[in-house]
Tab-separated table of C-alpha atoms in Angstrom:
chain	number	residue	atom	x	y	z
A	1	ASP	CA	-74.199	-87.734	-20.419
A	2	ALA	CA	-71.267	-89.131	-18.259
A	3	LYS	CA	-67.823	-87.984	-18.996
A	4	THR	CA	-65.241	-90.544	-20.097
A	5	THR	CA	-61.324	-90.651	-19.520
A	6	GLN	CA	-59.011	-92.295	-21.941
A	7	PRO	CA	-55.140	-92.254	-22.407
A	8	PRO	CA	-54.150	-89.732	-24.927
A	9	SER	CA	-52.147	-92.227	-26.847
A	10	MET	CA	-51.155	-95.724	-27.458
A	11	ASP	CA	-48.926	-97.972	-29.513
A	12	CYS	CA	-49.622	-101.715	-30.758
A	13	ALA	CA	-47.654	-103.756	-32.912
A	14	GLU	CA	-49.122	-105.022	-36.191
A	15	GLY	CA	-50.878	-108.369	-35.532
A	16	ARG	CA	-51.072	-107.897	-31.888
A	17	ALA	CA	-54.485	-107.075	-29.950
A	18	ALA	CA	-54.869	-103.746	-29.233
A	19	ASN	CA	-56.640	-103.075	-25.785
A	20	LEU	CA	-58.074	-99.664	-25.289
A	21	PRO	CA	-59.323	-98.719	-21.928
A	22	CYS	CA	-61.954	-96.348	-20.925
A	23	ASN	CA	-63.210	-95.032	-17.592
A	24	HIS	CA	-66.664	-93.954	-17.073
A	25	SER	CA	-67.122	-94.015	-13.533
A	26	THR	CA	-70.226	-91.862	-13.337
A	27	ILE	CA	-72.233	-93.676	-15.882
A	28	SER	CA	-75.886	-93.922	-15.248
A	29	GLY	CA	-78.006	-97.044	-15.451
A	30	ASN	CA	-79.556	-96.244	-18.815
A	31	GLU	CA	-76.369	-95.067	-20.430
A	32	TYR	CA	-74.775	-97.036	-23.091
A	33	VAL	CA	-70.883	-97.217	-24.047
A	34	TYR	CA	-70.280	-96.414	-27.407
A	35	TRP	CA	-66.831	-96.731	-29.306
A	36	TYR	CA	-66.253	-94.729	-32.590
A	37	ARG	CA	-62.866	-94.185	-34.298
A	38	GLN	CA	-61.773	-91.335	-36.593
A	39	ILE	CA	-58.983	-92.096	-39.276
A	40	HIS	CA	-57.210	-88.869	-40.303
A	41	SER	CA	-59.072	-86.462	-42.305
A	42	GLN	CA	-62.269	-88.772	-42.477
A	43	GLY	CA	-65.414	-88.811	-40.625
A	44	PRO	CA	-65.721	-90.936	-37.421
A	45	GLN	CA	-66.955	-94.564	-37.819
A	46	TYR	CA	-69.096	-96.597	-35.699
A	47	ILE	CA	-67.399	-99.509	-34.001
A	48	ILE	CA	-69.396	-101.215	-31.281
A	49	HIS	CA	-71.793	-100.239	-28.562
A	50	GLY	CA	-73.068	-102.181	-25.323
A	51	LEU	CA	-75.039	-101.693	-22.114
A	52	LYS	CA	-73.793	-104.480	-19.714
A	53	ASN	CA	-72.694	-107.447	-21.560
A	54	ASN	CA	-69.701	-107.836	-23.674
A	55	GLU	CA	-70.472	-107.519	-27.013
A	56	THR	CA	-68.550	-108.594	-30.184
A	57	ASN	CA	-68.813	-107.767	-34.025
A	58	GLU	CA	-66.737	-108.338	-36.953
A	59	MET	CA	-64.441	-105.254	-35.833
A	60	ALA	CA	-64.050	-105.513	-32.227
A	61	SER	CA	-65.126	-106.837	-28.867
A	62	LEU	CA	-66.326	-104.719	-25.924
A	63	ILE	CA	-65.633	-105.859	-22.377
A	64	ILE	CA	-67.702	-103.724	-19.761
A	65	THR	CA	-66.691	-104.335	-16.058
A	66	GLU	CA	-69.561	-105.506	-13.901
A	67	ASP	CA	-69.770	-102.277	-11.971
A	68	ARG	CA	-70.049	-100.629	-15.470
A	69	LYS	CA	-67.414	-98.157	-14.392
A	70	SER	CA	-65.006	-98.856	-17.117
A	71	SER	CA	-64.597	-100.801	-20.466
A	72	THR	CA	-62.231	-101.780	-22.706
A	73	LEU	CA	-62.365	-101.998	-26.583
A	74	ILE	CA	-60.334	-104.944	-28.154
A	75	LEU	CA	-59.002	-105.164	-31.874
A	76	PRO	CA	-57.976	-108.731	-32.084
A	77	HIS	CA	-55.484	-108.465	-34.578
A	78	ALA	CA	-54.588	-104.769	-35.122
A	79	THR	CA	-53.311	-103.738	-38.720
A	80	LEU	CA	-51.606	-100.603	-39.807
A	81	ARG	CA	-55.218	-99.456	-41.112
A	82	ASP	CA	-56.272	-99.580	-37.419
A	83	THR	CA	-54.098	-96.401	-36.726
A	84	ALA	CA	-56.778	-93.908	-35.694
A	85	VAL	CA	-58.165	-91.922	-32.890
A	86	TYR	CA	-60.436	-94.284	-30.901
A	87	TYR	CA	-63.437	-92.224	-28.855
A	88	CYS	CA	-65.281	-93.882	-25.923
A	89	ILE	CA	-68.537	-92.315	-25.406
A	90	VAL	CA	-71.306	-92.883	-22.960
A	91	ARG	CA	-74.986	-91.869	-24.102
A	92	VAL	CA	-78.695	-92.653	-23.358
A	93	ASN	CA	-80.485	-94.125	-26.180
A	94	THR	CA	-83.360	-92.133	-25.931
A	95	GLY	CA	-84.337	-88.489	-26.589
A	96	GLY	CA	-82.042	-86.315	-29.079
A	97	PHE	CA	-79.419	-89.165	-29.379
A	98	LYS	CA	-76.960	-86.005	-28.975
A	99	THR	CA	-73.461	-87.765	-29.193
A	100	ILE	CA	-70.537	-85.817	-27.385
A	101	PHE	CA	-66.966	-86.519	-28.318
A	102	GLY	CA	-64.190	-86.499	-25.862
A	103	ALA	CA	-60.611	-86.394	-26.385
A	104	GLY	CA	-60.238	-90.159	-27.568
A	105	THR	CA	-56.924	-92.084	-27.584
A	106	ARG	CA	-54.707	-92.068	-30.507
A	107	LEU	CA	-53.742	-95.613	-31.456
A	108	PHE	CA	-50.516	-96.102	-33.568
A	109	VAL	CA	-50.124	-99.411	-34.936
A	110	LYS	CA	-46.567	-100.215	-35.784
A	111	ALA	CA	-45.045	-102.798	-38.180
B	1	GLY	CA	-74.290	-100.177	-44.533
B	2	ALA	CA	-75.919	-97.013	-44.314
B	3	VAL	CA	-74.024	-94.099	-46.129
B	4	VAL	CA	-73.756	-90.473	-45.560
B	5	SER	CA	-72.617	-88.310	-48.484
B	6	GLN	CA	-71.144	-84.745	-47.715
B	7	HIS	CA	-70.142	-82.356	-50.338
B	8	PRO	CA	-67.819	-80.483	-51.291
B	9	SER	CA	-64.961	-82.357	-49.652
B	10	ARG	CA	-62.719	-78.974	-49.530
B	11	VAL	CA	-63.628	-75.634	-50.233
B	12	ILE	CA	-61.678	-72.433	-50.266
B	13	CYS	CA	-63.381	-69.304	-50.062
B	14	LYS	CA	-62.650	-65.372	-49.577
B	15	SER	CA	-63.452	-63.621	-46.594
B	16	GLY	CA	-66.898	-62.161	-46.551
B	17	THR	CA	-68.485	-65.063	-48.518
B	18	SER	CA	-71.035	-67.651	-47.780
B	19	VAL	CA	-70.397	-71.341	-48.175
B	20	LYS	CA	-72.837	-74.170	-48.338
B	21	ILE	CA	-72.224	-77.874	-47.274
B	22	GLU	CA	-74.526	-80.362	-48.134
B	23	CYS	CA	-75.072	-83.791	-46.134
B	24	ARG	CA	-77.211	-86.548	-47.916
B	25	SER	CA	-78.193	-89.771	-46.682
B	26	LEU	CA	-78.007	-91.960	-49.741
B	27	ASP	CA	-79.874	-95.240	-48.442
B	28	PHE	CA	-82.047	-94.127	-45.331
B	29	GLN	CA	-84.242	-91.531	-44.341
B	30	ALA	CA	-82.408	-89.386	-41.633
B	31	THR	CA	-84.782	-88.315	-39.014
B	32	THR	CA	-82.013	-86.488	-37.238
B	33	MET	CA	-78.716	-85.060	-38.471
B	34	PHE	CA	-75.952	-83.652	-36.516
B	35	TRP	CA	-73.255	-81.196	-37.361
B	36	TYR	CA	-69.692	-80.951	-36.015
B	37	ARG	CA	-66.643	-79.023	-36.314
B	38	GLN	CA	-63.335	-80.189	-35.834
B	39	PHE	CA	-60.189	-78.100	-35.400
B	40	PRO	CA	-56.417	-79.482	-36.143
B	41	LYS	CA	-55.563	-82.170	-33.480
B	42	GLN	CA	-58.661	-81.565	-31.649
B	43	SER	CA	-61.961	-83.531	-30.854
B	44	LEU	CA	-65.293	-83.133	-32.753
B	45	MET	CA	-67.285	-80.249	-31.506
B	46	LEU	CA	-71.060	-80.644	-31.688
B	47	MET	CA	-72.649	-77.413	-33.292
B	48	ALA	CA	-76.080	-78.400	-33.689
B	49	THR	CA	-78.733	-81.070	-34.119
B	50	SER	CA	-81.462	-80.629	-36.827
B	51	ASN	CA	-84.465	-82.722	-37.086
B	52	GLU	CA	-86.627	-82.976	-40.474
B	53	GLY	CA	-89.100	-80.203	-40.711
B	54	SER	CA	-88.266	-78.320	-37.721
B	55	LYS	CA	-85.816	-75.712	-36.389
B	56	ALA	CA	-82.123	-76.614	-35.599
B	57	THR	CA	-81.027	-76.710	-31.867
B	58	TYR	CA	-77.636	-74.840	-31.428
B	59	GLU	CA	-75.023	-75.817	-28.715
B	60	GLN	CA	-74.414	-73.129	-26.164
B	61	GLY	CA	-71.865	-70.907	-27.873
B	62	VAL	CA	-72.771	-71.621	-31.566
B	63	GLU	CA	-74.017	-68.599	-33.364
B	64	LYS	CA	-77.208	-69.796	-35.270
B	65	ASP	CA	-77.126	-66.652	-37.669
B	66	LYS	CA	-73.607	-67.480	-38.487
B	67	PHE	CA	-74.116	-71.063	-39.116
B	68	LEU	CA	-77.596	-71.778	-40.827
B	69	ILE	CA	-78.731	-75.213	-40.918
B	70	ASN	CA	-81.978	-76.311	-42.902
B	71	HIS	CA	-83.196	-80.002	-42.661
B	72	ALA	CA	-85.794	-79.720	-45.340
B	73	SER	CA	-86.098	-83.207	-46.385
B	74	LEU	CA	-85.291	-86.607	-44.615
B	75	THR	CA	-82.293	-87.079	-47.111
B	76	LEU	CA	-80.881	-83.801	-47.047
B	77	SER	CA	-79.307	-81.231	-44.607
B	78	THR	CA	-77.338	-78.214	-45.082
B	79	LEU	CA	-75.014	-76.013	-43.225
B	80	THR	CA	-74.285	-72.595	-44.327
B	81	VAL	CA	-71.683	-70.620	-43.145
B	82	THR	CA	-72.540	-66.933	-43.600
B	83	SER	CA	-70.109	-64.046	-44.009
B	84	ALA	CA	-67.094	-66.590	-43.487
B	85	HIS	CA	-63.867	-65.241	-41.792
B	86	PRO	CA	-60.516	-66.981	-41.416
B	87	GLU	CA	-61.465	-68.233	-37.965
B	88	ASP	CA	-64.202	-69.790	-39.392
B	89	SER	CA	-61.719	-72.182	-41.240
B	90	SER	CA	-62.290	-75.820	-39.723
B	91	PHE	CA	-63.259	-79.332	-40.774
B	92	TYR	CA	-67.074	-79.617	-40.674
B	93	ILE	CA	-68.691	-83.026	-40.242
B	94	CYS	CA	-72.211	-84.447	-40.534
B	95	SER	CA	-73.800	-87.336	-39.165
B	96	ALA	CA	-77.262	-88.642	-39.458
B	97	ARG	CA	-79.508	-91.451	-37.937
B	98	TRP	CA	-82.887	-92.751	-38.778
B	99	THR	CA	-85.460	-93.825	-36.169
B	100	GLY	CA	-84.842	-97.249	-34.617
B	101	THR	CA	-81.061	-97.292	-34.742
B	102	GLU	CA	-79.010	-96.007	-31.967
B	103	LYS	CA	-75.751	-95.646	-34.218
B	104	LEU	CA	-74.593	-92.347	-35.844
B	105	PHE	CA	-73.458	-92.548	-39.494
B	106	PHE	CA	-71.009	-89.760	-40.650
B	107	GLY	CA	-70.087	-87.951	-43.801
B	108	SER	CA	-66.434	-87.837	-44.884
B	109	GLY	CA	-66.163	-84.156	-43.731
B	110	THR	CA	-65.651	-80.762	-45.431
B	111	GLN	CA	-62.305	-78.823	-45.190
B	112	LEU	CA	-63.378	-75.020	-45.190
B	113	SER	CA	-60.462	-72.897	-45.558
B	114	VAL	CA	-61.426	-68.885	-45.559
B	115	LEU	CA	-58.545	-66.652	-47.083
């Protein structure tokens, strides 16, 4: 699976949009981009995933560049409860579905 | 949404004893379950993948005789840490998926402390 690069930490003001970048320059054509988050001392939570097109759900939006070498997770109105470590993962959707976590970005939402 | 229940949430044991951690999928049949461990301030490290009815596949460097994984049914997988030592103290997390979904659903984790 392709490796990803994320900033180690970011701050965001409560109520503002949080934009979390991820570089995956070696992504293959059949690899999807997944985002999970982990709130302190809990198991990770699925947020969103996509292949080429931008995606939106009730939690977030995922913007994938046309060359697919990078993506951005957008939390439109961050709240204090969004403080967590956010993991960007690239993975194929076949085979064993093995999911390897990188270091992630620690997002601090401040009042 | 899909729920994965993990028990116990916290366990303290003496060195040399064995500890069993259970992971249950409450509202779906988990064809594949994954076990991770996580040290403080570090990311999740995949330990093994288990498919119902077959032997688990361990990641490189993970001792299969020390971390016994059983996936005997479509709703239950167990991780047994045998002869636990202080260096096995960690946060253990399971995850599960069913055929037809690309998402993983995670348990709430088990904090193991070996004295």
